[in-house]
Coordinates of C-alpha atoms and ligand atoms in Angstrom, one line a residue:
M1 CA 12.5 23.6 -11.5
K2 CA 11.0 21.0 -13.8
L3 CA 10.0 17.2 -13.1
Y4 CA 10.5 14.9 -16.2
V5 CA 8.2 12.1 -15.6
L6 CA 10.1 9.2 -16.6
G7 CA 7.0 6.3 -15.6
T8 CA 3.4 7.0 -13.9
G9 CA 2.6 3.2 -13.1
H10 CA 2.1 1.3 -9.9
A11 CA 4.0 -1.9 -9.4
D12 CA 2.4 -4.3 -12.0
V13 CA 2.2 -1.9 -15.2
L14 CA 3.5 -3.6 -18.4
K15 CA 2.5 -1.0 -20.4
N16 CA 3.5 2.0 -18.5
Y17 CA 6.6 2.5 -16.9
N18 CA 6.5 2.4 -13.0
N19 CA 6.5 5.8 -11.8
C20 CA 9.7 7.6 -10.9
F21 CA 10.5 11.2 -12.5
I22 CA 13.9 13.4 -12.3
I23 CA 14.0 17.0 -10.8
E24 CA 16.0 19.4 -12.6
N25 CA 16.8 22.9 -11.5
D26 CA 19.4 24.9 -12.4
G27 CA 20.5 22.3 -14.9
K28 CA 21.2 20.0 -12.2
K29 CA 19.1 16.7 -12.1
M30 CA 18.2 14.2 -9.2
L31 CA 16.6 11.1 -9.8
V32 CA 13.6 10.3 -7.7
D33 CA 12.9 6.4 -7.6
A34 CA 14.3 4.3 -10.4
G35 CA 11.5 1.8 -11.6
G36 CA 11.9 -2.1 -11.7
G37 CA 14.1 -2.4 -14.4
N38 CA 16.2 -1.3 -17.5
G39 CA 13.4 0.7 -19.0
V40 CA 14.7 3.7 -16.4
L41 CA 17.7 3.7 -19.2
A42 CA 15.4 3.8 -22.1
Q43 CA 12.3 6.1 -20.6
M44 CA 15.6 8.8 -20.0
S45 CA 17.1 7.9 -23.4
K46 CA 13.7 9.1 -25.1
L47 CA 13.4 12.1 -23.1
N48 CA 17.4 12.7 -24.5
I49 CA 19.3 12.6 -20.9
S50 CA 21.6 9.9 -19.9
A51 CA 22.4 8.4 -16.7
K52 CA 25.7 10.0 -16.7
D53 CA 23.5 13.3 -16.9
L54 CA 22.3 12.7 -13.2
D55 CA 23.7 14.1 -10.1
C56 CA 22.2 12.2 -7.3
A57 CA 19.1 10.1 -6.5
F58 CA 16.8 9.6 -3.9
I59 CA 14.7 6.0 -3.6
S60 CA 12.0 6.0 -1.3
H61 CA 11.6 2.7 -0.5
N62 CA 12.9 -1.0 -1.2
H63 CA 9.5 -2.0 -3.5
S64 CA 10.9 -3.7 -6.7
D65 CA 9.0 -0.9 -8.6
H66 CA 11.1 1.9 -6.7
L67 CA 14.8 0.2 -6.3
L68 CA 15.8 -1.9 -8.8
G69 CA 15.6 0.2 -11.9
F70 CA 18.2 2.3 -9.6
V71 CA 21.5 -1.0 -10.4
W72 CA 21.3 0.2 -14.2
I73 CA 21.6 4.2 -13.4
L74 CA 24.5 2.8 -10.8
R75 CA 26.3 0.5 -13.7
W76 CA 25.6 3.4 -16.7
G77 CA 25.7 6.2 -14.5
V78 CA 28.0 6.3 -11.6
L79 CA 30.3 3.1 -12.0
Y80 CA 31.4 3.5 -15.7
P81 CA 32.3 6.9 -15.6
M82 CA 34.7 6.0 -13.0
L83 CA 36.1 3.4 -15.0
Y84 CA 36.6 5.6 -17.7
K85 CA 37.9 7.9 -15.9
E86 CA 35.3 10.9 -17.0
E87 CA 35.7 13.9 -14.5
K88 CA 32.6 13.9 -12.4
D89 CA 31.4 15.2 -9.5
P90 CA 30.7 13.0 -6.7
F91 CA 26.9 10.9 -6.9
V92 CA 25.2 11.0 -3.7
L93 CA 22.3 9.0 -3.1
Y94 CA 19.8 10.0 -0.8
G95 CA 17.7 6.7 0.9
S96 CA 16.8 5.7 4.4
N97 CA 19.4 3.2 5.9
E98 CA 17.1 0.3 4.4
C99 CA 17.1 1.8 1.4
L100 CA 20.8 2.5 1.2
Q101 CA 21.8 -1.5 2.9
A102 CA 19.7 -2.9 -0.4
I103 CA 21.9 -0.6 -2.9
D104 CA 25.0 -1.8 -0.5
F105 CA 24.1 -5.6 -1.4
L106 CA 23.1 -5.1 -4.9
G107 CA 25.8 -3.0 -5.9
K108 CA 28.4 -5.2 -4.2
T109 CA 26.9 -7.9 -6.2
T110 CA 26.1 -6.6 -9.6
C111 CA 29.0 -4.4 -10.0
G112 CA 31.3 -6.8 -8.2
E113 CA 33.1 -6.2 -5.0
K114 CA 36.7 -5.0 -6.3
H115 CA 34.6 -2.4 -8.3
W116 CA 32.0 -1.5 -5.3
T117 CA 34.6 -0.7 -3.1
K118 CA 36.3 1.5 -5.3
L119 CA 33.3 3.3 -6.7
K120 CA 32.3 3.8 -2.9
E121 CA 36.0 5.4 -1.7
N122 CA 35.9 7.4 -5.3
R123 CA 32.8 8.6 -6.1
L124 CA 29.7 7.2 -4.7
I125 CA 28.2 9.0 -1.0
L126 CA 25.4 7.1 0.3
K127 CA 23.5 9.4 3.0
E128 CA 20.8 8.7 4.9
V129 CA 17.7 10.2 5.2
K130 CA 15.7 10.5 8.3
D131 CA 12.7 12.1 9.3
N132 CA 12.5 15.8 9.7
Q133 CA 16.0 16.0 8.1
K134 CA 16.7 18.9 5.8
E135 CA 18.9 19.0 2.9
K136 CA 20.1 21.4 0.2
I137 CA 20.1 19.2 -3.0
I138 CA 20.6 20.7 -6.6
G139 CA 19.6 24.4 -4.8
L140 CA 16.1 23.3 -3.3
D141 CA 15.3 22.9 0.2
F142 CA 14.5 19.9 0.4
E143 CA 12.6 18.5 3.8
F144 CA 12.6 14.5 4.2
F145 CA 9.8 12.7 6.2
D146 CA 8.4 9.3 7.1
T147 CA 4.8 8.2 5.5
L148 CA 4.4 6.2 8.2
A149 CA 3.7 3.0 5.9
T150 CA 3.1 0.1 7.2
D151 CA 4.7 -2.6 5.6
M152 CA 8.4 -1.2 4.9
P153 CA 9.7 1.8 6.0
Q154 CA 9.0 4.7 3.4
M155 CA 10.4 8.5 3.3
A156 CA 9.2 11.1 1.0
F157 CA 9.7 14.8 0.9
C158 CA 8.5 18.6 0.4
I159 CA 10.8 21.1 -1.2
N160 CA 10.0 24.2 0.9
N161 CA 11.5 26.3 -1.2
K162 CA 9.0 25.3 -4.6
D163 CA 5.9 24.6 -2.0
Y164 CA 6.0 21.2 -3.6
V165 CA 5.0 17.9 -2.3
F166 CA 6.0 14.4 -3.1
T167 CA 4.1 11.9 -0.5
G168 CA 5.9 8.8 -2.2
D169 CA 3.3 5.6 -3.2
V170 CA 1.3 5.6 -0.2
P171 CA -1.7 7.1 1.5
L172 CA -0.6 10.6 2.9
N173 CA -1.1 10.1 6.4
E174 CA -3.1 12.2 8.3
K175 CA -0.5 13.5 10.7
Y176 CA 0.8 15.6 7.5
Y177 CA -2.8 16.9 6.8
E178 CA -2.1 20.5 8.9
K179 CA 1.8 20.8 7.7
F180 CA 0.6 19.8 4.2
T181 CA -2.2 22.4 3.9
N182 CA -1.9 25.3 1.2
K183 CA 0.8 23.9 -0.6
K184 CA 1.2 24.8 -4.2
Y185 CA 1.6 21.4 -5.6
L186 CA 0.6 18.2 -4.1
C187 CA 1.5 14.6 -5.9
L188 CA -0.8 11.8 -4.6
E189 CA -0.7 8.4 -5.9
A190 CA -4.0 7.1 -7.1
F191 CA -4.7 3.7 -8.4
C192 CA -7.6 3.9 -10.4
T193 CA -11.0 5.9 -10.5
E194 CA -13.3 5.1 -7.6
S195 CA -15.6 3.2 -10.4
D196 CA -13.1 0.8 -11.4
R197 CA -12.4 -0.2 -7.4
V198 CA -14.4 -3.0 -7.7
K199 CA -12.6 -4.3 -10.7
N200 CA -9.4 -3.5 -9.4
S201 CA -9.8 -5.1 -6.2
L202 CA -8.4 -1.7 -4.7
P203 CA -6.0 -2.5 -1.6
L204 CA -7.7 0.0 0.6
S205 CA -5.2 0.2 3.1
K206 CA -2.4 1.0 0.5
H207 CA -3.7 2.9 -2.2
K208 CA -6.5 5.7 -3.3
T209 CA -8.6 6.6 -6.2
S210 CA -8.7 9.3 -8.2
A211 CA -11.8 10.7 -6.1
E212 CA -10.4 10.1 -2.7
C213 CA -7.3 12.2 -3.4
A214 CA -9.3 15.0 -5.1
K215 CA -11.3 15.3 -2.0
L216 CA -8.1 15.3 -0.1
A217 CA -6.5 17.9 -2.2
E218 CA -9.6 19.9 -2.0
K219 CA -9.7 19.8 2.3
L220 CA -5.8 20.5 2.2
K221 CA -6.4 23.4 -0.3
A222 CA -3.6 22.0 -2.7
K223 CA -3.7 24.6 -5.7
N224 CA -2.2 22.1 -8.0
L225 CA -3.1 18.1 -8.1
I226 CA -0.7 15.7 -9.3
L227 CA -2.0 12.1 -9.6
W228 CA 0.1 9.5 -10.6
H229 CA 1.2 5.6 -9.8
G230 CA -2.0 4.5 -11.1
E231 CA -3.0 1.4 -13.7
D232 CA -1.8 0.7 -16.9
D233 CA -3.1 3.3 -19.6
I234 CA -4.3 0.4 -21.9
D235 CA -6.4 2.5 -24.0
G236 CA -5.2 6.3 -23.9
T237 CA -7.9 7.6 -21.9
R238 CA -6.2 7.3 -18.0
K239 CA -5.3 10.9 -18.0
E240 CA -9.1 11.9 -18.9
R241 CA -10.9 9.3 -16.9
Y242 CA -8.5 10.4 -13.4
A243 CA -9.3 14.2 -14.2
E244 CA -12.9 14.0 -14.8
E245 CA -13.4 11.8 -11.6
A246 CA -10.9 14.4 -9.8
K247 CA -12.6 17.4 -10.9
K248 CA -15.9 16.4 -9.1
F249 CA -14.5 16.9 -6.0
Y250 CA -11.7 19.4 -6.3
D251 CA -11.6 23.3 -7.7
G252 CA -7.8 23.3 -8.2
N253 CA -5.6 22.8 -11.3
I254 CA -5.2 18.7 -12.0
V255 CA -2.4 17.0 -13.5
V256 CA -2.4 13.3 -14.4
P257 CA 0.7 13.0 -16.5
N258 CA 1.2 10.5 -19.0
D259 CA 5.0 8.9 -19.0
L260 CA 7.6 11.0 -20.7
D261 CA 5.8 13.9 -19.7
T262 CA 7.6 17.1 -18.6
I263 CA 5.8 19.2 -15.2
V264 CA 7.4 22.5 -14.9
I265 CA 6.7 23.6 -11.3
D266 CA 7.2 27.6 -10.6
Ligands
ZN301 ZN1 5.2 1.3 -5.9

């Protein structure tokens, strides 16, 4: 299994793309979040991946930096192949009921009602996921969970046959500490370093620093810690700064990806 990291930034970045990625397994591709605009297509094209190459997608929640890029995936990757009568399997979009309702509105509005109705009849499947729901997707054993985010519903997942946990863009709720102890890969959002906390006016209830994430990964005995959903990498030092701070508190392997990096999950 591989992760193609399309973007690593939080909602307000301009230089980087918003945090989202593609999971590839057995030649199949699943998009996880879509960022905030048609930059998702540009990021994918730099990796030689077309929207038509995607088999399915998951949107974690309705914030603009995760949801709105999916409008472009719908247009290029799902609608056009149907209109041009290309042979394609059904495309499944996984998300909470709130996410699917938002996509239903955006799809109907941007594709036009006629095309949208045809798309749902012929190719697009909107599949709701709930807390504790298990699904086999692109050959992987997904288990979805509710992150218990406070401002709107947000779902995340673990992939049990890869020991991989994606926690979304909110701090991991304490409820899950025991469940996600001893995992091989733990992905956490890191908004900035501890030393930049004041400069960034870090919204403490919503985001964590690289130091706080490292302390949690150490406590949960994760073997690999992936840190993303961070600030703009203005001067190219973000990777070093986050990793240097995290390694003071965590003994495992630290991955701070840049946009367009590939991470191999074995
Ligand atoms: Zn976000």
